[in-house]
XYZ file of C-alpha atoms in Angstrom:
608
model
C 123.226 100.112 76.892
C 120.803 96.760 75.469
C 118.763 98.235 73.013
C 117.905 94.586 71.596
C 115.852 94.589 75.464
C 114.931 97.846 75.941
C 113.595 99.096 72.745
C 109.818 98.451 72.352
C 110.633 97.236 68.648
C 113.696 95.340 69.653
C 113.090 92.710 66.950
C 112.957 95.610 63.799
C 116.731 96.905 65.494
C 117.996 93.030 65.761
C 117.316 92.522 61.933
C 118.674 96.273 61.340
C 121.806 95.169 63.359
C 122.148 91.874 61.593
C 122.815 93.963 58.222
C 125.337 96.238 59.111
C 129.212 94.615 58.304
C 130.847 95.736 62.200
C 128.744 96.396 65.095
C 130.577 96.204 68.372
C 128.890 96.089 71.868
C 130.824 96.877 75.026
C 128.853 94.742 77.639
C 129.723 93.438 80.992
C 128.403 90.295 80.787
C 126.391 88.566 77.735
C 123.258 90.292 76.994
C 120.609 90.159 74.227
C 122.396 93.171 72.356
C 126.081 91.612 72.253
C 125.200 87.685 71.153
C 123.725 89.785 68.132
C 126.815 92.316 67.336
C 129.911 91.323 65.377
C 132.301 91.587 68.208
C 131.452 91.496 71.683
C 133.904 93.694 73.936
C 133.868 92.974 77.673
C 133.359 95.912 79.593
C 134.520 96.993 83.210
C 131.740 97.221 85.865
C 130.704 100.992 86.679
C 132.106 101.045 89.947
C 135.606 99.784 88.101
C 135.309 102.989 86.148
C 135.824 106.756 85.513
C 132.929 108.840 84.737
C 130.793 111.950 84.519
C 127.502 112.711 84.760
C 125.229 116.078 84.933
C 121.971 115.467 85.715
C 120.906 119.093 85.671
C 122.513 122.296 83.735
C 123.930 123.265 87.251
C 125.498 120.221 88.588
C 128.609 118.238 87.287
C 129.366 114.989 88.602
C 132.668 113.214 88.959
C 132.457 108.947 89.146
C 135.345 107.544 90.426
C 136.246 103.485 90.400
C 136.246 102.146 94.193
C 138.234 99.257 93.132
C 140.679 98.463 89.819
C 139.110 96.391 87.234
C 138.784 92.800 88.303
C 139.526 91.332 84.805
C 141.441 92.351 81.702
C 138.649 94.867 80.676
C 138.474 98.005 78.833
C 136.377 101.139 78.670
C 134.185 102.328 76.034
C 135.771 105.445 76.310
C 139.018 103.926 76.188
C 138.416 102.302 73.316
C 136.684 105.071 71.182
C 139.855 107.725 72.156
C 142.314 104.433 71.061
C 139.806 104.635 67.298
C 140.456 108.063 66.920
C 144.227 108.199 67.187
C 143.559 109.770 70.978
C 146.993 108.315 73.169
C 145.465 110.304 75.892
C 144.215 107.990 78.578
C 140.549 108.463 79.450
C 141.430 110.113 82.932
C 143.765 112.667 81.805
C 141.140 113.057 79.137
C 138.488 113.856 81.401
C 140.321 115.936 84.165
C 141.027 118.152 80.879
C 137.714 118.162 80.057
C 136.477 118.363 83.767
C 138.543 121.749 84.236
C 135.816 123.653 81.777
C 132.644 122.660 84.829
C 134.297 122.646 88.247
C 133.389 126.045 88.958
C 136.607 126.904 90.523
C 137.340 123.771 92.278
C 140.393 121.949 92.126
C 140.108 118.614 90.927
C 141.207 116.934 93.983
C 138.644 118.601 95.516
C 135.692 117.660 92.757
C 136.689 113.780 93.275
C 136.478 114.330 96.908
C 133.188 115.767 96.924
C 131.678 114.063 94.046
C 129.385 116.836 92.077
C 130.020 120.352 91.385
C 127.346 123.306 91.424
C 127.840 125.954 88.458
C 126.241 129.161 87.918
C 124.632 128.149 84.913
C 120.745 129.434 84.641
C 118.204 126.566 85.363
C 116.356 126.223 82.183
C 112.443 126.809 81.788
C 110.060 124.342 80.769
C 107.453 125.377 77.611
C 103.910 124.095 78.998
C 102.121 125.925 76.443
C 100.856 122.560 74.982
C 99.988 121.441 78.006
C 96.024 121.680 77.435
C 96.642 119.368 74.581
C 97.975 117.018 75.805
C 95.470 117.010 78.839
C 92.824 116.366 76.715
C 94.690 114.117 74.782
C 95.221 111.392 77.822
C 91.595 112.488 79.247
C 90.092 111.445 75.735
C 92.608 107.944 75.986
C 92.026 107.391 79.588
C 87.944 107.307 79.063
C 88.263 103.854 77.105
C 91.504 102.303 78.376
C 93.525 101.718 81.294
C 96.687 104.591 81.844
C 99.448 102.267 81.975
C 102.657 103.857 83.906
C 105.887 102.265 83.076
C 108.172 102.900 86.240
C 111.659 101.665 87.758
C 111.420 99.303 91.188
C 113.420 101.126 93.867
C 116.012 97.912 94.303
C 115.931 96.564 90.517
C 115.789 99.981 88.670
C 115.995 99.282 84.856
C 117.324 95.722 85.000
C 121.293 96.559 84.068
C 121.824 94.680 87.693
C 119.477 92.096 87.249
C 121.557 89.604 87.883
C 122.660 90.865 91.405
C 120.769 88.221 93.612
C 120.762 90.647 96.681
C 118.359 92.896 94.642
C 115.700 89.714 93.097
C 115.516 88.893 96.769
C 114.824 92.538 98.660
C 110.971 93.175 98.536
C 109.088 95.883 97.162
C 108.648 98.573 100.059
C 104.803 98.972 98.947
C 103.768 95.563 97.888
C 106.380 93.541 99.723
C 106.823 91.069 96.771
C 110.287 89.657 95.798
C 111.573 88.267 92.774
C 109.053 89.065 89.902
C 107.136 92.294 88.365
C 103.545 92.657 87.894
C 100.683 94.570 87.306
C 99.082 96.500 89.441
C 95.932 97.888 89.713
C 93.348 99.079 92.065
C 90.848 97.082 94.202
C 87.328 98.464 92.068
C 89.235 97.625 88.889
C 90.392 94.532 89.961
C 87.003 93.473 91.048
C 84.972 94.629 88.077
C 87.750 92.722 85.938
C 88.107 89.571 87.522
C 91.364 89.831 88.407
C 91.857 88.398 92.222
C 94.976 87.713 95.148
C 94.589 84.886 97.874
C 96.221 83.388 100.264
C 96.778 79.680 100.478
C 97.604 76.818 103.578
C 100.912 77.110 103.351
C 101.198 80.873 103.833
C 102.034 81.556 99.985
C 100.315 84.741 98.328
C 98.990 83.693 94.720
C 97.252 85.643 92.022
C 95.739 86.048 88.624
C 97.613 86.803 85.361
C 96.686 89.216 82.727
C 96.993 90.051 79.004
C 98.185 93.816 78.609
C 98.207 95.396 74.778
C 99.793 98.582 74.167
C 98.837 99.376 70.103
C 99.896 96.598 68.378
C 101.989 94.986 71.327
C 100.841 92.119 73.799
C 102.096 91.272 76.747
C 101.109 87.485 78.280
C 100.797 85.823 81.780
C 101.429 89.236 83.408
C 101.004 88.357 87.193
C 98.471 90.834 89.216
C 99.058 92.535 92.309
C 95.752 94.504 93.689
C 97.007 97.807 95.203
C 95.299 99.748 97.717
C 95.338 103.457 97.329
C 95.801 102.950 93.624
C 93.900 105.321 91.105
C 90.983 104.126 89.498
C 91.599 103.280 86.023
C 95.550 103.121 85.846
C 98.160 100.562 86.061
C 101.402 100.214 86.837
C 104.169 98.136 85.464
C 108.067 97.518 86.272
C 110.921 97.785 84.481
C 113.979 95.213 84.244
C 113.048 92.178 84.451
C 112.289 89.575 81.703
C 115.605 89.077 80.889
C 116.791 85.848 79.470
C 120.237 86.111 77.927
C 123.242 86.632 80.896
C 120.896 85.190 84.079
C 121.060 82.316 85.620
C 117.450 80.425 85.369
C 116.253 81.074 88.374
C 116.807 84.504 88.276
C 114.958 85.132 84.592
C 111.740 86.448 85.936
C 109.049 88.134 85.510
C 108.066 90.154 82.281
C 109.789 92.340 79.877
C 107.703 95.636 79.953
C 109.793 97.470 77.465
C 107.594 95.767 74.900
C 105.094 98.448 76.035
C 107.992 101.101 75.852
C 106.578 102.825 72.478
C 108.056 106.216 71.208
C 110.230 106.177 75.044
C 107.120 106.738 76.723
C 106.475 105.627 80.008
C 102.484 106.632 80.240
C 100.887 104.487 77.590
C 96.816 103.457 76.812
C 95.964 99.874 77.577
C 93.660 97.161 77.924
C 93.659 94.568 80.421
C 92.082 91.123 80.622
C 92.169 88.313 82.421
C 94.453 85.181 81.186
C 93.957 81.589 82.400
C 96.585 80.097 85.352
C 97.579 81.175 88.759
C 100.557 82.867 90.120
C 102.836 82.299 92.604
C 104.068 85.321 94.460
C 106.895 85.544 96.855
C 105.527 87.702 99.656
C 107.118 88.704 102.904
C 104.029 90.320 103.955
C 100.382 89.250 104.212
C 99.368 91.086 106.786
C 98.363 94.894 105.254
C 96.551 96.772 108.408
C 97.247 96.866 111.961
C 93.818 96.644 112.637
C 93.959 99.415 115.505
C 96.902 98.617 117.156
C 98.032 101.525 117.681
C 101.293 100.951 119.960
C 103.006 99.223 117.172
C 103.263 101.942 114.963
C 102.587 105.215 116.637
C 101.697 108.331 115.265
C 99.940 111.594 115.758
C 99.025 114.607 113.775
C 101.005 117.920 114.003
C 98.069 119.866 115.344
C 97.789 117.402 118.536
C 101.519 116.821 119.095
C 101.829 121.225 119.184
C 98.975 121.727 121.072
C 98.971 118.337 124.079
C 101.228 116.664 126.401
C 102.813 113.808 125.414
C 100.787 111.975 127.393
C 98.250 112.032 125.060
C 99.608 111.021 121.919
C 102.401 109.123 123.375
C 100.998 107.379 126.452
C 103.096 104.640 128.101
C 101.609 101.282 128.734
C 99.616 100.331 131.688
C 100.395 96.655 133.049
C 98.550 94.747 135.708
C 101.195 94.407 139.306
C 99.706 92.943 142.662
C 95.940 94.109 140.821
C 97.176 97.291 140.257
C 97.450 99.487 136.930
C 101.247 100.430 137.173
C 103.547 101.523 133.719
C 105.213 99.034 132.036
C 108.209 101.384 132.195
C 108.754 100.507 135.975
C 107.877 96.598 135.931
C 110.999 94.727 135.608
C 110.672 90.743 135.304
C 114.063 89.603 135.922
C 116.901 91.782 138.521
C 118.161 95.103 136.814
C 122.337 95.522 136.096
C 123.772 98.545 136.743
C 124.790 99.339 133.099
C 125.988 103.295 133.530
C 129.728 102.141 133.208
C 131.460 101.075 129.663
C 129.583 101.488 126.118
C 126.019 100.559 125.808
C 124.829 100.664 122.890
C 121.294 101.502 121.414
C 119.566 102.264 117.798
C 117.063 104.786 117.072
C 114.550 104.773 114.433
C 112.709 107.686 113.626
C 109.391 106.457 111.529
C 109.195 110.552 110.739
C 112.391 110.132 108.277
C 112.182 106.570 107.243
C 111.190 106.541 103.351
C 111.663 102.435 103.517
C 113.339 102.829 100.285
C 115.307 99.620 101.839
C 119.055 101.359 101.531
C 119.746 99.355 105.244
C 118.533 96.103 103.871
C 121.054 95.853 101.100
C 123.642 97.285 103.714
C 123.027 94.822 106.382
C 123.200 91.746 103.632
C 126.158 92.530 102.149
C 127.982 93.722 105.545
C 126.737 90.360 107.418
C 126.980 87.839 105.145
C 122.922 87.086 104.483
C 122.796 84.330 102.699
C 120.327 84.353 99.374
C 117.294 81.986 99.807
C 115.574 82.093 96.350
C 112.296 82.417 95.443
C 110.411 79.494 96.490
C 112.057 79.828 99.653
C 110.966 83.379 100.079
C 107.503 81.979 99.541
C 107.757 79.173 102.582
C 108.172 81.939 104.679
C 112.350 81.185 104.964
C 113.745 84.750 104.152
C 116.914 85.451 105.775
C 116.954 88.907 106.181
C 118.261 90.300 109.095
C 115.926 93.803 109.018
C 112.680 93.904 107.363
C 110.587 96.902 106.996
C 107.490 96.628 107.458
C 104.609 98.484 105.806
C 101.211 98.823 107.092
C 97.949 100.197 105.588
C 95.584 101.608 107.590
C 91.532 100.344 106.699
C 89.815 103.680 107.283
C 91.322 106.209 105.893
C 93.106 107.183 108.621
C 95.150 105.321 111.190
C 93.551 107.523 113.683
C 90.104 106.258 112.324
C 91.394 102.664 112.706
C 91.898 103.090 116.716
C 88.653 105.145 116.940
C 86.745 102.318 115.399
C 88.238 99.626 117.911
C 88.138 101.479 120.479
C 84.385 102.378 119.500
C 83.654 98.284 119.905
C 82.482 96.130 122.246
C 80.766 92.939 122.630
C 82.154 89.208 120.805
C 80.044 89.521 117.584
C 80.385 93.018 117.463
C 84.195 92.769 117.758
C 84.473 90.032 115.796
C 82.634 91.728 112.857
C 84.904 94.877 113.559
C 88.084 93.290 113.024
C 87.536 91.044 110.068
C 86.328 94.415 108.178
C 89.739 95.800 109.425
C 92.181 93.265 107.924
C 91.421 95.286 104.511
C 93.135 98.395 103.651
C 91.169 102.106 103.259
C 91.024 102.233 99.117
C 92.904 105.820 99.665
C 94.863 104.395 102.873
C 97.887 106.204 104.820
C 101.380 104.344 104.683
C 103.482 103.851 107.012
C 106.805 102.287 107.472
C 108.881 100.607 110.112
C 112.071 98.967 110.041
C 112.240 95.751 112.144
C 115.170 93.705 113.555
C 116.801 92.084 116.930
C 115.823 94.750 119.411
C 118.578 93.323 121.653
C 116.433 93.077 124.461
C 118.171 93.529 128.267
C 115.216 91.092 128.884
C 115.431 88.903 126.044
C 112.781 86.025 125.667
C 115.191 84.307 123.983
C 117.822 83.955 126.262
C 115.636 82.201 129.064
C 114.628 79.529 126.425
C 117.717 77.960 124.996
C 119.265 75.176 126.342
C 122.462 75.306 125.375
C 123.247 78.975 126.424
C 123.689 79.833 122.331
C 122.470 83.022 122.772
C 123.155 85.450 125.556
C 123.206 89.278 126.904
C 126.509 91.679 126.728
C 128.059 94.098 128.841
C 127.662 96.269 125.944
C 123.927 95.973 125.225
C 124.056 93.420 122.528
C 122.061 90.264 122.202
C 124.867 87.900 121.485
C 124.682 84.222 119.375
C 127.088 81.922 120.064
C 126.887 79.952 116.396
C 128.988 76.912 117.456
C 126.793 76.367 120.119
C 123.812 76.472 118.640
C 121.803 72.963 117.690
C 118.666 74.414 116.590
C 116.697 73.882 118.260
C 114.269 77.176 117.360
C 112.889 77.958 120.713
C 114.538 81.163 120.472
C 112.828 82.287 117.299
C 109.095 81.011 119.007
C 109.682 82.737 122.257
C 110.693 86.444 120.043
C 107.811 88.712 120.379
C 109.321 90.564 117.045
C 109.540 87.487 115.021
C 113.142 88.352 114.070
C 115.015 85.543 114.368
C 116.153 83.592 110.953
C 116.952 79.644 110.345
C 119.651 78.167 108.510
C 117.580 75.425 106.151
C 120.397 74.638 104.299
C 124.306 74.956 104.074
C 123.816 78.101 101.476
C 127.137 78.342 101.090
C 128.368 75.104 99.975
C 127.905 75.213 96.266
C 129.213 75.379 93.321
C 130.073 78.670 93.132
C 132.160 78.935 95.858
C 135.301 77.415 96.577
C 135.741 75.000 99.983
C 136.003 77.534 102.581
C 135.436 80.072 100.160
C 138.977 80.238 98.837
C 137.928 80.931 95.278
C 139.967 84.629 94.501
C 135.858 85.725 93.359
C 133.881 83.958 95.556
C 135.359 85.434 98.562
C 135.247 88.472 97.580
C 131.762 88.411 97.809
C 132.037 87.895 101.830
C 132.821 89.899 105.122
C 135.795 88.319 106.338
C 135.103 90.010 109.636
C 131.729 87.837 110.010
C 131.714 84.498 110.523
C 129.646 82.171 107.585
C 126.492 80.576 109.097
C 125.878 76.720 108.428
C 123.063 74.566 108.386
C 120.835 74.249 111.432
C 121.478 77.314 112.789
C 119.921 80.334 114.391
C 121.338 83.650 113.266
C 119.622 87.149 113.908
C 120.622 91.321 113.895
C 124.388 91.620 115.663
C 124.271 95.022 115.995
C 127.227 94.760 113.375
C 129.303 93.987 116.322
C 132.233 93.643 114.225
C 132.223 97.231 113.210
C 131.747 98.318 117.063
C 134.947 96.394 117.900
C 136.625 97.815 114.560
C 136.009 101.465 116.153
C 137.179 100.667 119.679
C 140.246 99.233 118.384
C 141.156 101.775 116.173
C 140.998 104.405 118.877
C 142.690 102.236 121.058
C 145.793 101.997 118.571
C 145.890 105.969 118.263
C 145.923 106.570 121.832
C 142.001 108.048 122.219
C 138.892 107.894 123.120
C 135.872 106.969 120.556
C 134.784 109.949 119.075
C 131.008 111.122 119.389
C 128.613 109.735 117.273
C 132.123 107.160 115.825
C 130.178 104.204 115.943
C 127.972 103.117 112.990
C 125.893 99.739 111.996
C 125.471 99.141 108.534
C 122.325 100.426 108.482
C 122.011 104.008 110.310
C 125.566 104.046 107.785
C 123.255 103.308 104.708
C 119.984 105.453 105.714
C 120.085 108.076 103.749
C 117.654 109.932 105.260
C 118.927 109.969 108.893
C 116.132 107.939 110.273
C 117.950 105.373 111.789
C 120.976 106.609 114.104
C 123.601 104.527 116.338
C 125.561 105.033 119.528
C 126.587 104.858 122.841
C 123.787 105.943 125.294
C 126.181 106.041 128.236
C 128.192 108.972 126.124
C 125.844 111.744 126.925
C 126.913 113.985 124.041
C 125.982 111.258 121.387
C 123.039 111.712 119.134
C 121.648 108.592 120.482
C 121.761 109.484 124.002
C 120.158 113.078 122.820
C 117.640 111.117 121.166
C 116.686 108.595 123.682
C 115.265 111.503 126.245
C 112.765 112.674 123.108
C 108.928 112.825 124.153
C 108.774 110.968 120.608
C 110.536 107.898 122.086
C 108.837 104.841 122.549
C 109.722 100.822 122.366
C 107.866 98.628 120.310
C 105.488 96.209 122.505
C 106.575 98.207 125.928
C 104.062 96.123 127.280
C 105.484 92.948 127.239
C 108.808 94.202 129.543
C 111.734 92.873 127.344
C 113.362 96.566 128.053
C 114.796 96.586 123.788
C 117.889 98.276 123.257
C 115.962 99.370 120.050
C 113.777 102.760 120.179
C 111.458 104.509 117.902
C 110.204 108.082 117.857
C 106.298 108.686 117.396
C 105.161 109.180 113.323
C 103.812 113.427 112.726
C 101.516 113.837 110.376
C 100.810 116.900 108.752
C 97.348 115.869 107.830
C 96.620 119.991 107.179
């Protein structure tokens, strides 16, 4: 808890605090609440500690500590049982307490599965005022903006702000790291001045803004023009803004708790424009697909029940000795026989995937990803090793966007077509699509280096040979997927870690299964290949064979919502082998014959 940042009058509770004789604040690291309290107690991390939570009347949660507390650190809890003459440690305390909500479950058994479900009654909400306050916002909403306070999906409410992993990972919709803003919708924005552009060297900038809220104002608030927005509404993130505990790079963006009066996250507000430019760090410029319709394929329910596959899934036609013949049986280089042994593929269903970004944060953490910073993130030098990518479409339909192209012919005409196309609908579909080293049994990268850095498996995977590598980035300008990442710098020589990351912290922050990149070199998706081997050895050691579905990446491990799934094609009882004879199945840019180890399955839309 920082109420000295999150409360909207933050300054009246400082001076409040100031008078009182003892105020003690349990923090984890300094924040603008404990440099203002009497004592300052440090405070274990939340995965150090024991818990409970119960979100709803009918479920209890149990939070356990995945790892003892790294420093001599106490608990609130402990602490306030300690004030009150309570010897009982704070687990015993709350198994005793726990025993009243698990329902009949042992407590073993609660840990284990992590929540409970009672029998308590759900309660029922009183809308009787509900008219009211209808007319209330439709009387506030006809002279001001509706300003909507909400939580980023990686930041949340700032309390891990100063977790680098989450500053870098981009927004899934607006695909802008490190920094909140404003957003509003495209006839707003234009009728208010506000503007985004793109300049030479790739950068997305934009306007700032002045937002008041009653008596607060908020300054240089950068603006992001979202399509599909509302008219009249804007929105605004939480957790950022912070000063106090950050290092300086990482205290950006804008502290919209200001706007936080009476805890209420829909507020009235004006906007205007303020004077100065802002630089954005955007992994995206491109919004639309502009009609290209194999990249991200998708169909409506009614045509997928009712056709053949053919129709809404149609493989590729190539050009072979003047003849049209599917890309599916051109092969540029001699096939391998690879029906003996694992071979492994990944499937991505762009039905399930959310691109909440779970896999992102898995992949960094599990691969060792080095953080690049903000004004590296703008030069186009992200290091991520999966991106997902999110696409608008410009009618309002993506099946309106391949009409219209389809529907043009001639230079002028086309040309007229297409630069109309590069803007989104104003009420567009979404879709996403996560991205990485398809692993390609006809990789354009292979053929091009010259040192034999990177090269094909037995197993399926696209290997890189790091120590072998001298940069040479014709890899990275031969990949059709653009997926390939460059060292810049030696990340990981600085002053926070120890040579060869000795330091007892700083290596705790690293895989010690996966080797640390250096400067000059070319590193891309492994197909966690460390975790593959991890699996085989372990069944080796007991005696057995790899169990179905036994191998994982880290992210099909991390995707919560079972879009992404990893295996062994040549095991014909694996999901991924199921999965890989789907009508749904497809490879991104077929066309081009690099035969990717990577597959997706055809988007549904229930446009009904």
């Amino acid at each position: 808890v920082n109420p000295a940042y999150t409360l909207a009058n933050s300054k009246e509770f400082v001076a409040a605090l100031k008078s009182v004789k003892l105020s003690v604040a349990f923090s984890m690291k300094e924040d603008e609440t404990s440099t203002e309290t009497t004592v300052a107690a440090a405070a274990p991390h939340y995965l150090e500690s024991w818990g409970d939570v119960a979100m709803t009347r009918r479920n209890y949660s149990v939070m356990q500590p995945t790892i003892r507390p790294l420093f001599d650190t106490k608990q609130f809890q402990e602490a306030l049982l300690a004030w009150t003459g309570n010897i009982t440690s704070y687990y015993d305390f709350l198994k005793g307490f726990a025993a009243t909500s698990l329902a009949g479950k042992s407590w073993n058994q609660a840990v284990h599965d992590g929540f409970v479900v009672t029998e308590t009654s759900a309660l029922t909400a009183n809308v009787s005022n509900a008219n009211t306050a209808a007319t209330t916002l439709a009387q506030a909403k006809s002279s001001n903006f509706d300003l909507v306070l909400y939580s980023k999906v990686g930041m949340g409410d700032g309390q891990q702000a100063n977790n680098p992993w989450l500053q870098e990972f981009p927004d899934p919709i607006t695909r802008v790291s490190w920094d909140n803003y404003v957003t509003i919708s495209k006839a707003d924005a234009e009728k208010g001045g506000f503007k985004n552009w793109n300049v030479a060297n790739g950068g997305l900038n934009g306007s700032y803004a002045t937002i008041k809220v009653g008596n607060a104002t908020l300054e240089n608030v950068p603006v992001i023009i979202q399509p599909g927005q509302a008219k009249g509404t804007l929105g605004l993130a939480f957790g950022y803004g912070k000063k106090l505990g950050l290092k300086e790079e990482m205290q950006v963006g804008v502290n919209a708790y200001a706007l936080y009066a009476n805890l209420n996250s829909n507020q009235s507000a004006t906007i205007t424009v303020a004077d100065g430019e802002h630089e954005f760090a955007c992994v995206q410029l491109q919004k639309t697909l502009m009609g290209r319709g194999d990249i991200v394929k998708e169909t409506t329910l009614e045509v997928f029940n009712t056709k053949d596959a053919k129709e809404w899934n149609p493989i590729p036609m190539v050009s072979l000795d003047h003849k049209p013949t599917a890309a599916t049986e051109v092969d540029l280089w001699d096939s391998f026989d690879r029906s003996t042994g694992h071979h492994f593929n990944l499937s991505i269903d762009l039905n399930a995937c959310t691109g909440c970004g779970a896999c992102v944060i898995a992949c960094h953490a599990e691969n060792n990803v080095p953080v690049v910073g903000k004004s590296e993130v703008r030069r186009s030098r992200d290091m991520h090793w999966l991106r997902i990518d999110r696409y608008y479409s410009s009618e309002n339909t993506f099946a309106g966007d391949i009409e219209l192209k389809e529907g043009t012919s001639g230079l002028m005409n086309s040309i007229d077509t297409f630069s109309g196309m590069e803007d989104p609908s104003e009420n567009p579909q979404v879709a996403f699509q996560p991205v990485m080293c398809q692993h390609c049994n006809h990789a354009p990268c292979e053929t091009v280096c010259p040192v034999a850095a990177t090269s094909h498996g037995r197993e399926g995977q696209n290997h890189m040979a790091y120590n072998r590598c001298v940069g040479t980035r014709y890899c990275a300008n031969n990949c059709p997927y653009k997926v390939r990442r460059f060292n810049w710098f030696l990340y990981n020589k600085n002053s926070e870690f120890d040579y060869h990351m000795n330091d007892d912290l700083g290596r705790m922050v690293l895989n010690p299964d996966v080797n640390v990149r250096s400067r000059g070199v070319m590193e891309k998706c492994s197909m966690c290949i460390q975790m593959t081997q991890a699996v085989k050895l372990k069944a080796k050691r007991e005696g057995r064979l790899v169990g179905k579905d036994e191998f994982q990446t880290a992210c099909s491990a991390a995707c919560t919502s079972g879009a992404m799934k990893f295996g062994d094609v040549n095991d014909e009882t694996s999901d991924v082998a199921k999965l890989l004879e789907d009508e749904r199945m497809y490879h991104l840019l077929e066309h081009i014959g690099t035969k990717p180890n990577v597959f997706y399955h055809v988007k549904v839309r229930n446009d009904k």
